[in-house]
Coordinates of C-alpha atoms in Angstrom, one line a residue:
X1 CA -14.2 35.7 40.7
X2 CA -16.7 38.2 39.6
X3 CA -17.3 35.2 36.7
X4 CA -17.8 32.5 38.8
X5 CA -19.7 34.8 42.0
X6 CA -22.2 36.5 39.8
X7 CA -24.5 33.2 39.4
X8 CA -25.6 29.7 41.2
X9 CA -23.0 27.8 41.6
X10 CA -24.1 24.6 42.3
X11 CA -25.9 23.2 39.2
X12 CA -22.4 23.5 37.2
X13 CA -21.8 20.0 35.3
X14 CA -18.2 19.8 33.9
X15 CA -16.8 16.9 31.8
X16 CA -13.3 15.3 31.4
X17 CA -12.0 14.8 27.9
X18 CA -9.9 12.1 26.6
X19 CA -7.0 13.2 24.7
X20 CA -8.3 10.3 22.5
X21 CA -10.8 10.3 22.3
X22 CA -12.4 13.5 22.1
X23 CA -15.8 14.1 20.6
X24 CA -16.3 18.9 21.1
X25 CA -14.8 21.6 20.3
X26 CA -11.2 23.4 22.2
X27 CA -9.1 25.0 22.3
X28 CA -4.6 25.0 22.0
X29 CA -1.9 26.8 21.5
X30 CA -1.0 25.8 18.1
X31 CA -3.1 22.8 15.6
X32 CA -1.1 20.3 14.0
X33 CA -2.5 19.4 10.9
X34 CA -0.7 16.1 10.1
X35 CA 0.6 13.4 12.6
X36 CA 3.7 12.0 10.1
X37 CA 7.7 12.5 10.2
X38 CA 6.9 16.3 10.3
X39 CA 4.1 16.9 12.3
X40 CA 4.9 14.4 15.2
X41 CA 8.4 16.6 15.4
X42 CA 7.0 20.1 15.0
X43 CA 4.6 19.1 18.1
X44 CA 8.3 17.6 19.8
X45 CA 9.7 20.6 19.5
X46 CA 5.9 22.9 20.3
X47 CA 5.6 20.8 23.5
X48 CA 9.6 21.5 24.2
X49 CA 8.6 25.2 24.4
X50 CA 6.3 24.4 26.8
X51 CA 3.0 24.8 24.2
X52 CA -0.1 22.8 24.3
X53 CA -0.7 21.8 20.8
X54 CA -3.2 19.5 19.5
X55 CA -2.3 16.9 16.9
X56 CA -4.7 16.0 14.6
X57 CA -4.5 12.7 12.5
X58 CA -6.5 12.3 9.3
X59 CA -5.9 8.2 9.3
X60 CA -6.2 5.8 12.8
X61 CA -2.2 6.1 13.3
X62 CA 0.6 8.3 13.7
X63 CA 3.6 8.1 11.2
X64 CA 2.8 9.0 7.5
X65 CA 4.7 7.5 4.6
X66 CA 7.1 6.1 7.7
X67 CA 4.7 2.6 8.1
X68 CA 6.4 -1.0 9.4
X69 CA 4.2 -4.2 9.4
X70 CA 5.1 -7.5 10.1
X71 CA 5.5 -10.2 6.6
X72 CA 7.4 -13.3 7.4
X73 CA 9.9 -13.2 10.8
X74 CA 10.8 -9.6 9.8
X75 CA 9.3 -5.9 9.9
X76 CA 9.0 -4.0 7.2
X77 CA 8.6 -1.2 6.0
X78 CA 6.0 0.1 3.6
X79 CA 7.2 3.1 3.5
X80 CA 10.5 5.1 4.5
X81 CA 13.3 2.6 4.4
X82 CA 16.5 4.3 4.6
X83 CA 18.7 6.3 7.1
X84 CA 20.8 8.8 6.3
X85 CA 24.2 8.6 8.4
X86 CA 25.0 12.7 8.3
X87 CA 22.6 15.6 9.2
X88 CA 20.0 13.1 11.0
X89 CA 18.4 13.8 14.5
X90 CA 17.2 10.3 13.6
X91 CA 20.4 8.3 13.3
X92 CA 21.9 10.0 15.8
X93 CA 19.0 9.2 18.8
X94 CA 18.1 6.3 17.4
X95 CA 21.2 4.4 18.0
X96 CA 21.9 6.2 21.4
X97 CA 18.3 3.7 22.0
X98 CA 19.0 1.3 20.2
X99 CA 22.9 1.3 19.7
X100 CA 25.1 0.8 16.9
X101 CA 24.4 -2.5 16.4
X102 CA 20.7 -0.8 15.3
X103 CA 21.6 -0.1 11.7
X104 CA 22.9 -1.9 9.7
X105 CA 24.2 -1.9 5.1
X106 CA 20.5 -2.7 3.7
X107 CA 21.8 -3.7 -0.2
X108 CA 23.8 -6.8 0.0
X109 CA 25.2 -8.9 -2.6
X110 CA 24.8 -7.9 -6.7
X111 CA 23.6 -5.5 -9.2
X112 CA 20.8 -6.9 -12.0
X113 CA 19.4 -5.3 -14.9
X114 CA 16.7 -7.3 -16.7
X115 CA 17.2 -7.0 -20.6
X116 CA 15.9 -7.5 -23.9
X117 CA 12.7 -9.4 -22.1
X118 CA 14.2 -11.1 -19.9
X119 CA 16.7 -12.6 -21.6
X120 CA 20.2 -11.0 -21.4
X121 CA 19.8 -9.7 -17.4
X122 CA 22.7 -9.7 -16.6
X123 CA 24.4 -9.0 -13.0
X124 CA 27.8 -6.7 -12.4
X125 CA 29.0 -10.1 -10.9
X126 CA 33.1 -11.4 -12.5
X127 CA 31.8 -14.5 -12.5
X128 CA 27.6 -14.1 -13.7
X129 CA 26.8 -16.0 -16.9
X130 CA 26.3 -12.5 -18.5
X131 CA 27.9 -9.7 -17.0
X132 CA 26.5 -6.2 -17.4
X133 CA 29.9 -5.6 -18.3
X134 CA 29.3 -6.9 -21.6
X135 CA 26.5 -4.8 -22.3
X136 CA 27.9 -1.6 -23.2
X137 CA 24.4 -0.1 -23.2
X138 CA 24.1 -0.7 -19.6
X139 CA 27.7 0.2 -18.7
X140 CA 27.1 3.3 -20.4
X141 CA 24.0 4.1 -17.2
X142 CA 27.4 4.9 -15.5
X143 CA 28.3 7.9 -16.7
X144 CA 24.2 9.4 -15.5
X145 CA 25.1 10.4 -11.9
X146 CA 28.1 12.2 -12.6
X147 CA 26.4 14.5 -15.6
X148 CA 22.3 14.8 -13.8
X149 CA 23.6 17.3 -10.8
X150 CA 25.5 20.3 -12.6
X151 CA 23.0 22.7 -14.0
X152 CA 26.1 24.1 -15.6
X153 CA 25.8 21.0 -18.5
X154 CA 21.1 21.7 -17.6
X155 CA 20.7 25.1 -18.8
X156 CA 17.3 25.3 -20.8
X157 CA 14.7 25.1 -17.8
X158 CA 12.1 23.4 -20.0
X159 CA 13.5 20.4 -20.9
X160 CA 12.9 17.0 -19.3
X161 CA 15.2 15.1 -17.6
X162 CA 14.2 12.1 -20.9
X163 CA 15.6 14.6 -23.4
X164 CA 18.7 15.9 -21.5
X165 CA 19.3 11.9 -21.1
X166 CA 18.2 11.3 -25.1
X167 CA 21.0 14.0 -26.2
X168 CA 23.8 13.4 -23.9
X169 CA 22.6 9.1 -24.1
X170 CA 21.3 8.3 -27.1
X171 CA 18.7 6.4 -25.1
X172 CA 14.5 7.1 -25.3
X173 CA 11.5 6.0 -25.4
X174 CA 11.6 2.6 -27.2
X175 CA 15.5 2.0 -27.1
X176 CA 16.7 -1.3 -25.0
X177 CA 17.8 0.5 -22.2
X178 CA 15.6 3.3 -21.2
X179 CA 14.1 1.1 -18.4
X180 CA 16.8 1.1 -16.6
X181 CA 16.4 5.2 -16.6
X182 CA 13.0 5.3 -16.3
X183 CA 12.7 2.7 -13.6
X184 CA 16.3 2.9 -12.3
X185 CA 16.5 6.1 -11.7
X186 CA 13.9 7.9 -12.3
X187 CA 11.6 5.6 -9.7
X188 CA 14.1 4.2 -7.8
X189 CA 15.1 7.2 -6.6
X190 CA 12.6 10.4 -7.4
X191 CA 9.6 8.0 -7.1
X192 CA 8.1 9.5 -10.6
X193 CA 9.0 8.4 -14.9
X194 CA 11.7 10.1 -16.5
X195 CA 9.9 12.6 -18.1
X196 CA 8.3 14.0 -15.6
X197 CA 11.3 15.3 -14.0
X198 CA 12.8 18.7 -15.3
X199 CA 16.4 18.1 -16.4
X200 CA 17.3 21.5 -13.9
X201 CA 15.3 21.9 -11.7
X202 CA 16.7 18.8 -10.8
X203 CA 19.9 19.7 -11.1
X204 CA 20.2 22.7 -8.9
X205 CA 18.0 21.2 -6.5
X206 CA 20.7 18.2 -5.9
X207 CA 24.1 20.1 -6.4
X208 CA 22.7 21.6 -3.0
X209 CA 22.2 18.0 -1.6
X210 CA 23.6 17.9 2.4
X211 CA 22.6 14.3 3.6
X212 CA 25.1 11.4 3.5
X213 CA 25.7 10.2 0.0
X214 CA 25.6 5.8 1.3
X215 CA 22.4 4.7 3.6
X216 CA 22.2 2.0 5.8
X217 CA 18.4 0.9 7.8
X218 CA 17.6 -0.4 10.5
X219 CA 18.9 -4.3 10.8
X220 CA 16.4 -6.1 14.0
X221 CA 14.5 -8.3 12.5
X222 CA 11.7 -7.2 14.5
X223 CA 12.2 -3.5 15.1
X224 CA 11.0 -1.3 11.7
X225 CA 12.0 2.2 11.3
X226 CA 7.7 3.6 12.8
X227 CA 8.6 0.9 15.6
X228 CA 12.2 3.0 16.9
X229 CA 10.4 6.2 16.2
X230 CA 8.5 5.8 18.1
X231 CA 10.8 3.9 20.9
X232 CA 13.2 8.0 20.3
X233 CA 10.5 10.4 20.4
X234 CA 6.3 9.8 19.0
X235 CA 4.9 8.1 21.7
X236 CA 6.5 10.7 24.7
X237 CA 4.5 13.3 21.6
X238 CA 1.5 11.6 21.6
X239 CA 1.5 12.0 26.3
X240 CA 2.7 15.6 26.7
X241 CA -0.7 17.0 22.9
X242 CA -3.9 15.9 22.7
X243 CA -4.4 13.8 19.6
X244 CA -7.5 13.2 17.4
X245 CA -6.9 10.1 14.8
X246 CA -10.0 9.3 12.0
X247 CA -10.4 12.7 12.2
X248 CA -9.8 14.5 8.3
X249 CA -9.9 18.5 8.5
X250 CA -11.9 19.9 6.3
X251 CA -11.1 24.1 6.7
X252 CA -9.0 26.5 7.8
X253 CA -10.7 29.5 8.6
X254 CA -8.7 32.9 10.0
X255 CA -11.2 35.7 9.4
X256 CA -10.7 36.0 13.0
X257 CA -8.0 37.1 14.8
X258 CA -6.9 33.1 15.5
X259 CA -7.5 29.9 13.6
X260 CA -9.8 28.0 13.5
X261 CA -10.0 24.1 12.8
X262 CA -12.6 22.4 11.2
X263 CA -13.2 18.0 11.1
X264 CA -14.9 15.7 8.9
X265 CA -17.5 14.8 12.2
X266 CA -17.7 19.0 12.2
X267 CA -15.7 19.8 15.5
X268 CA -13.7 23.2 16.0
X269 CA -10.4 23.7 17.2
X270 CA -9.5 26.7 18.2
X271 CA -5.0 28.2 17.9
X272 CA -2.7 31.2 17.6
X273 CA -1.8 29.1 15.3
X274 CA -1.4 26.2 12.3
X275 CA 0.9 23.8 11.2
X276 CA -0.2 22.1 8.6
X277 CA 1.6 19.4 7.2
X278 CA -0.8 16.7 5.0
X279 CA 0.8 15.9 1.6
X280 CA 1.3 17.5 -1.6
X281 CA -0.5 15.2 -3.0
X282 CA -3.5 16.1 -0.6
X283 CA -2.6 20.4 -0.6
X284 CA -2.9 19.7 -4.7
X285 CA -6.1 18.0 -4.9
X286 CA -7.0 20.8 -2.0
X287 CA -9.2 18.9 0.5
X288 CA -8.9 21.8 3.1
X289 CA -11.5 24.4 1.9
X290 CA -8.7 27.5 3.4
X291 CA -11.3 30.3 4.5
X292 CA -9.4 33.0 2.8
X293 CA -8.3 31.7 -0.1
X294 CA -4.7 30.9 0.1
X295 CA -2.1 33.8 -1.5
X296 CA -1.8 32.7 -4.8
X297 CA 1.6 32.9 -4.5
X298 CA 1.0 29.3 -2.0
X299 CA -1.1 28.0 -4.2
X300 CA 1.6 28.3 -7.0
X301 CA 3.8 26.6 -5.1
X302 CA 2.3 23.6 -4.4
X303 CA 1.5 22.9 -7.1
X304 CA 4.4 24.2 -9.0
X305 CA 6.1 20.6 -7.0
X306 CA 5.7 17.5 -8.6
X307 CA 4.5 14.1 -6.4
X308 CA 3.4 11.2 -8.8
X309 CA 2.1 7.7 -8.5
X310 CA 3.5 4.7 -7.2
X311 CA 3.4 2.1 -3.8
X312 CA 5.7 -0.3 -2.7
X313 CA 4.6 -4.1 -2.8
X314 CA 6.6 -6.4 -0.6
X315 CA 6.4 -10.2 -1.7
X316 CA 6.8 -12.9 0.9
X317 CA 8.8 -16.8 -1.4
X318 CA 9.1 -20.4 -0.1
X319 CA 13.3 -19.7 -1.8
X320 CA 15.6 -17.0 -3.0
X321 CA 14.4 -18.6 -6.3
X322 CA 15.7 -15.9 -7.7
X323 CA 19.9 -16.4 -6.4
X324 CA 21.0 -17.7 -9.6
X325 CA 23.8 -16.0 -9.6
X326 CA 24.7 -15.0 -5.5
X327 CA 22.9 -12.9 -3.5
X328 CA 20.5 -10.2 -5.4
X329 CA 21.2 -6.2 -3.3
X330 CA 18.9 -4.7 -6.6
X331 CA 17.1 -6.3 -9.9
X332 CA 15.8 -3.8 -12.7
X333 CA 12.8 -4.9 -14.7
X334 CA 11.8 -4.8 -18.0
X335 CA 8.0 -4.3 -17.0
X336 CA 6.0 -3.1 -13.8
X337 CA 8.3 -4.6 -10.7
X338 CA 10.0 -1.1 -12.0
X339 CA 12.7 -2.0 -9.6
X340 CA 13.3 -4.7 -6.4
X341 CA 14.8 -5.3 -3.8
X342 CA 14.9 -7.9 -1.2
X343 CA 14.8 -6.4 2.9
X344 CA 15.2 -10.5 4.5
X345 CA 18.2 -10.4 3.2
X346 CA 19.5 -7.8 5.6
X347 CA 17.0 -8.5 9.2
X348 CA 19.7 -10.4 11.2
X349 CA 18.3 -14.0 11.7
X350 CA 15.7 -13.6 8.9
X351 CA 14.5 -17.3 7.4
X352 CA 11.8 -15.4 5.3
X353 CA 12.3 -15.2 1.3
X354 CA 11.2 -11.4 1.0
X355 CA 11.2 -9.0 -2.0
X356 CA 10.2 -5.7 -2.2
X357 CA 9.2 -4.4 -5.6
X358 CA 9.6 -0.2 -6.8
X359 CA 6.8 0.9 -9.2
X360 CA 6.7 4.4 -9.4
X361 CA 5.3 7.3 -12.1
X362 CA 3.6 5.6 -14.9
X363 CA 3.9 2.1 -13.6
X364 CA 2.8 2.3 -10.9
X365 CA 0.1 4.6 -12.9
X366 CA -1.3 1.7 -14.6
X367 CA -0.8 -1.2 -12.2
X368 CA -3.9 1.1 -9.7
X369 CA -6.0 0.7 -12.8
X370 CA -5.1 -1.8 -12.7
X371 CA -6.7 -3.2 -9.8
X372 CA -9.2 0.2 -10.2
X373 CA -10.2 -2.4 -12.8
X374 CA -10.2 -5.9 -10.9
X375 CA -13.5 -7.3 -9.2
X376 CA -14.6 -5.3 -5.1
X377 CA -11.4 -6.6 -2.3
X378 CA -8.6 -8.9 -5.5
X379 CA -6.9 -4.9 -6.6
X380 CA -4.2 -5.6 -3.8
X381 CA -4.0 -8.9 -5.8
X382 CA -4.5 -7.7 -8.6
X383 CA -1.2 -6.2 -8.7
X384 CA 0.6 -8.7 -7.2
X385 CA -0.5 -11.2 -10.6
X386 CA 1.5 -8.0 -12.7
X387 CA 4.3 -7.4 -10.7
X388 CA 4.6 -11.6 -10.5
X389 CA 4.1 -11.9 -14.5
X390 CA 7.5 -9.3 -15.2
X391 CA 9.6 -11.2 -12.6
X392 CA 8.8 -14.7 -14.1
X393 CA 10.1 -13.5 -17.1
X394 CA 13.3 -11.7 -15.3
X395 CA 15.4 -14.1 -14.6
X396 CA 16.3 -16.0 -17.3
X397 CA 18.0 -19.0 -15.3
X398 CA 14.6 -19.4 -13.6
X399 CA 11.4 -18.5 -15.4
X400 CA 8.0 -19.5 -13.4
X401 CA 9.4 -19.3 -9.7
X402 CA 8.1 -16.4 -8.9
X403 CA 4.5 -17.2 -9.4
X404 CA 6.0 -21.0 -8.8
X405 CA 7.7 -20.2 -4.8
X406 CA 5.0 -17.2 -3.7
X407 CA 3.7 -17.7 -0.2
X408 CA 1.8 -14.1 0.9
X409 CA 2.3 -10.4 0.3
X410 CA 1.5 -6.6 1.3
X411 CA 0.4 -3.5 -1.3
X412 CA 0.9 -0.7 0.1
X413 CA -0.4 1.7 -2.5
X414 CA 0.8 5.5 -2.0
X415 CA -1.1 6.9 -4.7
X416 CA -4.0 5.2 -4.3
X417 CA -5.1 6.8 -0.7
X418 CA -7.4 9.3 -0.4
X419 CA -4.7 11.1 2.6
X420 CA -1.2 10.5 0.5
X421 CA -2.0 10.7 -2.8
X422 CA 1.4 10.2 -4.1
X423 CA 4.4 9.0 -2.5
X424 CA 6.6 11.9 -1.9
X425 CA 7.0 15.4 -4.0
X426 CA 10.2 15.7 -7.3
X427 CA 10.9 18.9 -9.1
X428 CA 9.5 19.4 -12.1
X429 CA 10.2 21.7 -15.2
X430 CA 10.4 25.3 -12.9
X431 CA 9.7 23.7 -9.7
X432 CA 13.8 25.3 -9.4
X433 CA 14.2 28.6 -11.0
X434 CA 18.0 29.3 -9.0
X435 CA 19.5 27.9 -6.1
X436 CA 17.8 29.9 -4.1
X437 CA 14.6 30.3 -5.5
X438 CA 11.9 26.9 -5.7
X439 CA 8.6 26.6 -5.3
X440 CA 9.6 24.8 -2.6
X441 CA 11.3 27.6 -1.0
X442 CA 7.7 29.9 -1.8
X443 CA 5.7 27.3 0.3
X444 CA 8.3 28.1 3.5
X445 CA 6.5 31.4 3.6
X446 CA 3.5 31.8 6.2
X447 CA 0.5 33.0 5.5
X448 CA -3.0 35.4 6.5
X449 CA -0.3 37.0 9.6
X450 CA 2.2 33.9 10.5
X451 CA -1.0 31.8 11.8
X452 CA -0.8 29.9 9.0
X453 CA 2.8 28.1 8.4
X454 CA 3.2 24.4 6.3
X455 CA 6.0 21.9 6.2
X456 CA 6.8 18.6 4.7
X457 CA 9.2 16.9 3.5
X458 CA 8.2 18.6 -0.1
X459 CA 9.3 22.1 1.3
X460 CA 12.8 21.8 2.2
X461 CA 15.5 23.0 -0.3
X462 CA 18.0 21.1 0.1
X463 CA 17.1 17.4 1.0
X464 CA 13.3 16.5 0.2
X465 CA 11.6 13.9 -0.5
X466 CA 13.9 12.1 2.9
X467 CA 12.6 11.8 6.1
X468 CA 14.9 14.2 7.0
X469 CA 13.8 16.3 5.2
X470 CA 10.4 16.8 6.6
X471 CA 11.7 16.5 9.7
X472 CA 14.4 19.7 9.6
X473 CA 10.8 21.2 7.8
X474 CA 8.8 20.4 11.0
X475 CA 11.1 22.1 13.2
X476 CA 11.8 24.8 11.5
X477 CA 7.3 25.8 11.7
X478 CA 7.4 24.7 15.1
X479 CA 11.0 28.1 15.7
X480 CA 9.3 30.2 13.5
X481 CA 5.8 30.1 15.8
X482 CA 7.7 30.3 18.9
X483 CA 9.6 33.4 17.9
X484 CA 6.3 34.9 16.7
X485 CA 3.6 33.6 19.3
X486 CA 6.3 33.8 22.3
X487 CA 3.7 32.9 24.6
X488 CA 2.9 29.2 25.4
X489 CA -0.4 28.9 27.2
X490 CA -2.1 31.7 26.0
X491 CA -5.2 29.9 24.1
X492 CA -8.0 30.9 21.9
X493 CA -11.5 31.4 23.6
X494 CA -13.3 28.4 22.6
X495 CA -15.3 27.9 19.3
X496 CA -18.5 27.7 19.4
X497 CA -21.2 26.0 16.5
X498 CA -23.1 29.5 17.5
X499 CA -20.7 31.8 17.3
X500 CA -20.1 32.7 20.3
X501 CA -17.0 32.5 22.3
X502 CA -16.5 31.4 26.1
X503 CA -13.8 32.5 28.9
X504 CA -11.0 30.5 28.9
X505 CA -9.3 29.8 32.0
X506 CA -6.6 27.5 32.6
X507 CA -4.3 26.5 35.3
X508 CA -1.9 24.0 37.7
X509 CA -4.0 20.9 39.5
X510 CA -3.8 19.1 42.4
X511 CA -4.9 15.7 43.2
X512 CA -5.6 15.4 47.9
X513 CA -5.6 11.0 47.8
X514 CA -6.8 10.5 51.5
X515 CA -10.0 13.3 50.6
X516 CA -10.9 12.6 47.0
X517 CA -10.8 16.4 46.1
X518 CA -9.1 18.4 43.4
X519 CA -7.9 21.8 43.7
X520 CA -7.1 24.2 40.5
X521 CA -6.2 27.0 40.8
X522 CA -6.2 28.5 37.8
X523 CA -6.2 31.9 35.9
X524 CA -9.2 33.0 33.1
X525 CA -8.5 34.6 29.9
X526 CA -10.4 37.7 30.8
X527 CA -7.9 38.8 33.4
X528 CA -9.3 37.3 36.0
X529 CA -7.4 37.2 39.3
X530 CA -6.1 33.8 40.0
X531 CA -8.6 31.9 42.0
X532 CA -8.8 28.7 43.6
X533 CA -11.1 25.9 43.2
X534 CA -12.2 22.4 45.4
X535 CA -14.2 19.7 43.1
X536 CA -16.1 18.1 45.5
X537 CA -17.6 15.9 43.9
X538 CA -16.4 14.9 40.3
X539 CA -17.2 11.0 40.0
X540 CA -14.3 7.9 39.7
X541 CA -11.5 8.3 37.8
X542 CA -9.3 6.0 35.7
X543 CA -6.9 8.2 35.8
X544 CA -6.3 10.9 38.5
X545 CA -4.4 14.0 38.4
X546 CA -0.7 15.3 39.5
X547 CA 0.8 18.2 40.5
X548 CA 1.1 20.3 37.7
X549 CA -1.5 19.1 34.8
X550 CA -3.0 21.8 32.8
X551 CA -6.2 22.0 32.7
X552 CA -8.7 24.9 30.9
X553 CA -12.1 25.7 32.3
X554 CA -14.7 26.8 29.8
X555 CA -18.3 28.5 31.7
X556 CA -20.4 28.7 29.4
X557 CA -23.4 32.1 29.7
X558 CA -27.1 31.6 29.2
X559 CA -29.6 33.7 28.3
X560 CA -30.5 34.4 32.3
X561 CA -27.2 34.4 33.5
X562 CA -26.1 31.7 34.2
X563 CA -23.8 28.7 33.9
X564 CA -25.1 25.6 31.9
X565 CA -21.8 24.1 31.8
X566 CA -18.3 24.1 33.0
X567 CA -15.9 21.9 30.6
X568 CA -12.5 20.8 31.8
X569 CA -10.0 20.2 29.7
X570 CA -7.1 17.6 31.2
X571 CA -3.8 17.4 29.2
X572 CA -3.5 14.0 31.1
X573 CA -7.0 12.1 29.8
X574 CA -9.8 10.7 32.4
X575 CA -13.4 9.9 32.1
X576 CA -16.4 12.9 31.9
X577 CA -17.7 13.6 35.4
X578 CA -20.0 15.6 37.4
X579 CA -19.1 18.4 39.6
X580 CA -21.4 18.2 42.2
X581 CA -20.5 21.4 43.8
X582 CA -17.0 23.7 44.3
X583 CA -15.8 26.1 46.5
X584 CA -13.6 28.8 46.5

């Protein structure tokens, strides 16, 4: 109460800030950096425990590497596409909301492999003109799946998967079947090239795999992965938290008792803890300045995990020109297209003809270089043209058909995107030393006196490189914060540009529609007794406050000991408003 009565009160102004247009310093229980799956699920977990959460996202949308878009008459996936059916909260939640028929098989038809420059492209089909079963090099790749994940068969900790493949199968660079291992296995499954994967690290990692072997996808042509996640969880998360979009974080400072997060705009945001969920590529590029510096073990952790270049390229055609031997589930090419499938086949009722290609690792890097060398604004077109040229020679019964039937496309280059700088993580040499000790596990360790936590697909030890892994990591970090913090609605003092810390008051609000008065019952962070203020005139608000809305009221004192402003931050939003007066 002394805070209010030691000065002239009639001159106080207040500002009510909207959740999605924050342009000032703020304070919260916890800050989450990154609005991908890990960040949003961490926020959801904390909100459920009663915490006030600020989510800061560098891009202009939520979802991270789950990203659905429209092409033709279907929703396509420019990021994650596969859904695991076990140990996956997403699968259960989506079925509960949308019904069992939302899911179905996504790889329909027969597999094919380009061989000998496309002249001997074979199909895994008995009636095919060229059968893969008659090509010994293609058939030998079937032995890979029973071999690669066994640690006792990969004992050299310094050997790459390319070296072990050459030792086991006699297939090295220049071999006619090398692309089947490089693009068809390393690229398709680990988003990198064969010679970048640590053979023993991969075996130690995948020997612990605990998700389903089979996958399904969303077969409703009008819904994508990001659409259903927003419907199941993310809309509620956005409503229950403060969200800042297009706000790259540039610095995280833990020199004081709390955490100060600085965005590119220069705004300061305080919290008791922060969860950093940016991609491994962003961590490795060190786009965020940590003060003090992160521990050497943390830096070694994020540098000791691999992430590579890559993209998804969705192309719409006039016809399914590739069906020279029937429906196609997957084709491994010898060129820049790498590996492709047909999402329009599994989307119920689709009349479009869409092929998705997945160039990763060295092929992704080469395509990025082609795009960079193209005229300004034509980079994506150059990528598509390079892929079409590969597809034109891949099917011997349809030479040139890719270019002839091409309509339009969407390119999502994750490796070149400034806020991902890579596709997803993979185990390189040294990522795992034993089944229980790894760089991924090291990245899970909180730092700065349990104030900075890292979470994302890269820090999961048994199912990394998956949306489920990102979700589980976000949940883990949030639960660890709750164990340590345990006191929701206890934010630190508001950060100020000049370093002066203001008093923070938080509480509940009651709005009287008959007289237009807003009553706030609050308690000061300085231990002041409960106070009750009626804001007599605070202007018109498009979103009226409701009972139990959370508020923070910040009072700044100038040198003359007179309050300059009160900042009222609502959990529901509103507009800027000036308070003419109030009474207790």
